[in-house]
């Protein structure tokens, strides 16, 4: 096996072997762009090193051979005393990762060769500056010396000379600094700074290998589900210098604006500077456009190269470059990151330029970005005072009064105040406070902290880990940069950017939602560019997708919104909501009924109410399928709280005030009390033990459908039985339902075509799907309950109790209630699809669990061959987009 590749040997598709940076350096080299010569040590070499603790036996010789070739090409030897070849060593994995080793520049400099460099460059200052940089970077990243110590020494040198920028230090001062730096290395690392250039290079290469396993990199990989065995490549590149004087410099550039997508000149340039100076913000950069004035020749060449790169990569590229005495060099390029809005714009712009087709445009955007564009946001024109910035943990814009404990959050929100709950970090005790708050702000913790996970689960705005904020919960205030925010002061937090503001920032609705709602038209003159781009991408997606998208909705209002958002029916109408509010009392009557007659009466009262619900719903969804699920939750959910009722009864007793009804109610509550209600008397079980309940619901559906038909409507109701575990349950309910439907047809004289099907939400249902399909015309996978029962996780409890720990430990990168667990729950879905279709080839298949609106899960459902996904109205555009992406991607569900 070969471990080392010259830049001329690779290409951009070899990221597995050469890492992202190496593959792109090779691609640019082959395009004939000015890339300083060099070579890449492959990820395979890193793998051997990580497995065995030592580099592969052949590596040393291979590196030597490539180094010799490089030296020949450059006409000088690494570290040669009179005219040294210098190189940079950089890590470069397939995916860029935090925690990996930073670049080490100027390898090859030593006490001797620094003199040679000075002579060759005709510039003492430059040579000593390069040497001090090498010792600093090498000391910090290779030898593990605290970088602050070097920074402090540099600051001291500047103070001594009363200057503020490092370029004002002259050669003599830099020389002194080198001596100081070497002392720091000796003291901290317990060894001298190596003078042998090859030793410098080898140590740096090993340091890159080792950095694959830093804690930060490991955690990141677990969270992002990047395999731990990929390893990193190492790039060794001949040095070019941006710090050789005013005709030199270094910069970063984008081929178009990563914020708006517009083409133009975007980037920053820093004269007389090297490497990381631009990003580090040590000195002020100038806009890239100024380079035209500074060095027209290099500027023109750079513009030309940027065009070449964009046309070649067919995408926005970001670039790092250096100019050495008027000669332009490309140091890096990659497909650049962009904002959600720019992603949509750029994708359509590239289609218009004829660079990509519609299918490719769909791969350039994703559902998470679309979701981000659908949150309300702060008015960009508002005059605001930013207090600080944390991690954008859960998107949205929230404004409210600062409160520092959950109790106050609940109390104030009950009295109608909007509050932002501010904590150092949250824990399960804060749950009620989080529910009460508009948004959550913490000063500690990352994207998987308790606050972040729970807030995302609730769809609540959250900024976490805003470390500048000093939260003092005892004194109920926070301090930031000398500014104090007391309890009751208004703050605004932006969960999409992580920014925290003082005072009320006005919130504007998302133009993308305005568009989906039909309040803004993509074709209108004033339609913004973003809306037009979203409109076109959605059309591409709808044109490509195979999956249909339905909504989970149980009232006409939601159904109408869902329709505006593009729903092609209702996949889940949960009827339990129809039994709450004023109707709860009727349910109580049903439960408390002692005689057949009492029960019949209660059902008779419920029937017209249910029927009216369905008439409205069928009308809203006229012409489209509406899946109505018969009652699912345990009955006790419709009864008063056991503790409250007990207290009420006890108090009444003590007053000798006997309330017969309360007593019976309490008995019923006790009778129906279950330790594990989610595994108890609910769903079809309820329908089988409470006579008349399901048949009443079926009658309401049938009569509503008949009424709609008589009104010349086109109702397409489907009746769904929940929590079925065996075909016998289904057969009994089915038989009763068919009788009721036949009866309604007889009495109304309307012919009804009502499909009957079941949910697959228990492992046993999935395992016996072949049998269930004999009695079901459709399946809808209830992946919420299926996840709960397959994992044995209580869906109401675990996310707040131990999921944070699981996420932090990397046991899973995302909650299985959010993204379908493909290997476990997904396997049951896949097998049930096959078994169901084997029994009944025209079996209709959908999913109505929360996963139906989750991007990654949508790809999975596409792949296993479902007919539709169903999700909450607001997530419909995301599901449409992802269904289109799934249908037009050959790589399946790899979103990275
Ligand atoms: C499910 O279990 O996935 C489902 C959709 O039903 P519910 O969430 O109402 O239990
Ligand atoms: Mg369920």
PDB file of C-alpha atoms in Angstrom, residues 254-257 261-264 304-317 319 333 346 349-350 353 355:
ATOM      1  CA  UNK A 254     -15.638  33.586  -1.117  1.00  0.00           C
ATOM      2  CA  UNK A 255     -16.732  33.159  -4.683  1.00  0.00           C
ATOM      3  CA  UNK A 256     -20.064  34.678  -3.658  1.00  0.00           C
ATOM      4  CA  UNK A 257     -21.554  36.185  -0.541  1.00  0.00           C
ATOM      5  CA  UNK A 261     -25.577  34.284  -2.292  1.00  0.00           C
ATOM      6  CA  UNK A 262     -24.894  37.278  -4.478  1.00  0.00           C
ATOM      7  CA  UNK A 263     -21.916  37.150  -6.787  1.00  0.00           C
ATOM      8  CA  UNK A 264     -19.258  39.708  -6.109  1.00  0.00           C
ATOM      9  CA  UNK A 304     -10.019  34.673 -12.656  1.00  0.00           C
ATOM     10  CA  UNK A 305      -9.214  31.764 -10.350  1.00  0.00           C
ATOM     11  CA  UNK A 306     -12.391  32.271  -8.369  1.00  0.00           C
ATOM     12  CA  UNK A 307     -14.406  31.994 -11.532  1.00  0.00           C
ATOM     13  CA  UNK A 308     -12.537  28.856 -12.539  1.00  0.00           C
ATOM     14  CA  UNK A 309     -13.204  27.319  -9.151  1.00  0.00           C
ATOM     15  CA  UNK A 310     -16.902  28.146  -9.138  1.00  0.00           C
ATOM     16  CA  UNK A 311     -17.423  26.766 -12.586  1.00  0.00           C
ATOM     17  CA  UNK A 312     -15.420  23.705 -11.718  1.00  0.00           C
ATOM     18  CA  UNK A 313     -16.969  22.938  -8.321  1.00  0.00           C
ATOM     19  CA  UNK A 314     -20.332  24.279  -9.472  1.00  0.00           C
ATOM     20  CA  UNK A 315     -20.791  25.803  -6.040  1.00  0.00           C
ATOM     21  CA  UNK A 316     -19.771  28.572  -3.695  1.00  0.00           C
ATOM     22  CA  UNK A 317     -16.132  28.015  -2.756  1.00  0.00           C
ATOM     23  CA  UNK A 319     -10.483  30.150  -0.496  1.00  0.00           C
ATOM     24  CA  UNK A 333     -10.307  25.788  -1.180  1.00  0.00           C
ATOM     25  CA  UNK A 346     -27.374  29.958  -4.488  1.00  0.00           C
ATOM     26  CA  UNK A 349     -28.776  30.942  -9.088  1.00  0.00           C
ATOM     27  CA  UNK A 350     -26.618  27.995 -10.127  1.00  0.00           C
ATOM     28  CA  UNK A 353     -26.411  29.782 -14.715  1.00  0.00           C
ATOM     29  CA  UNK A 355     -24.194  24.918 -13.752  1.00  0.00           C
TER      30      UNK A 355
END
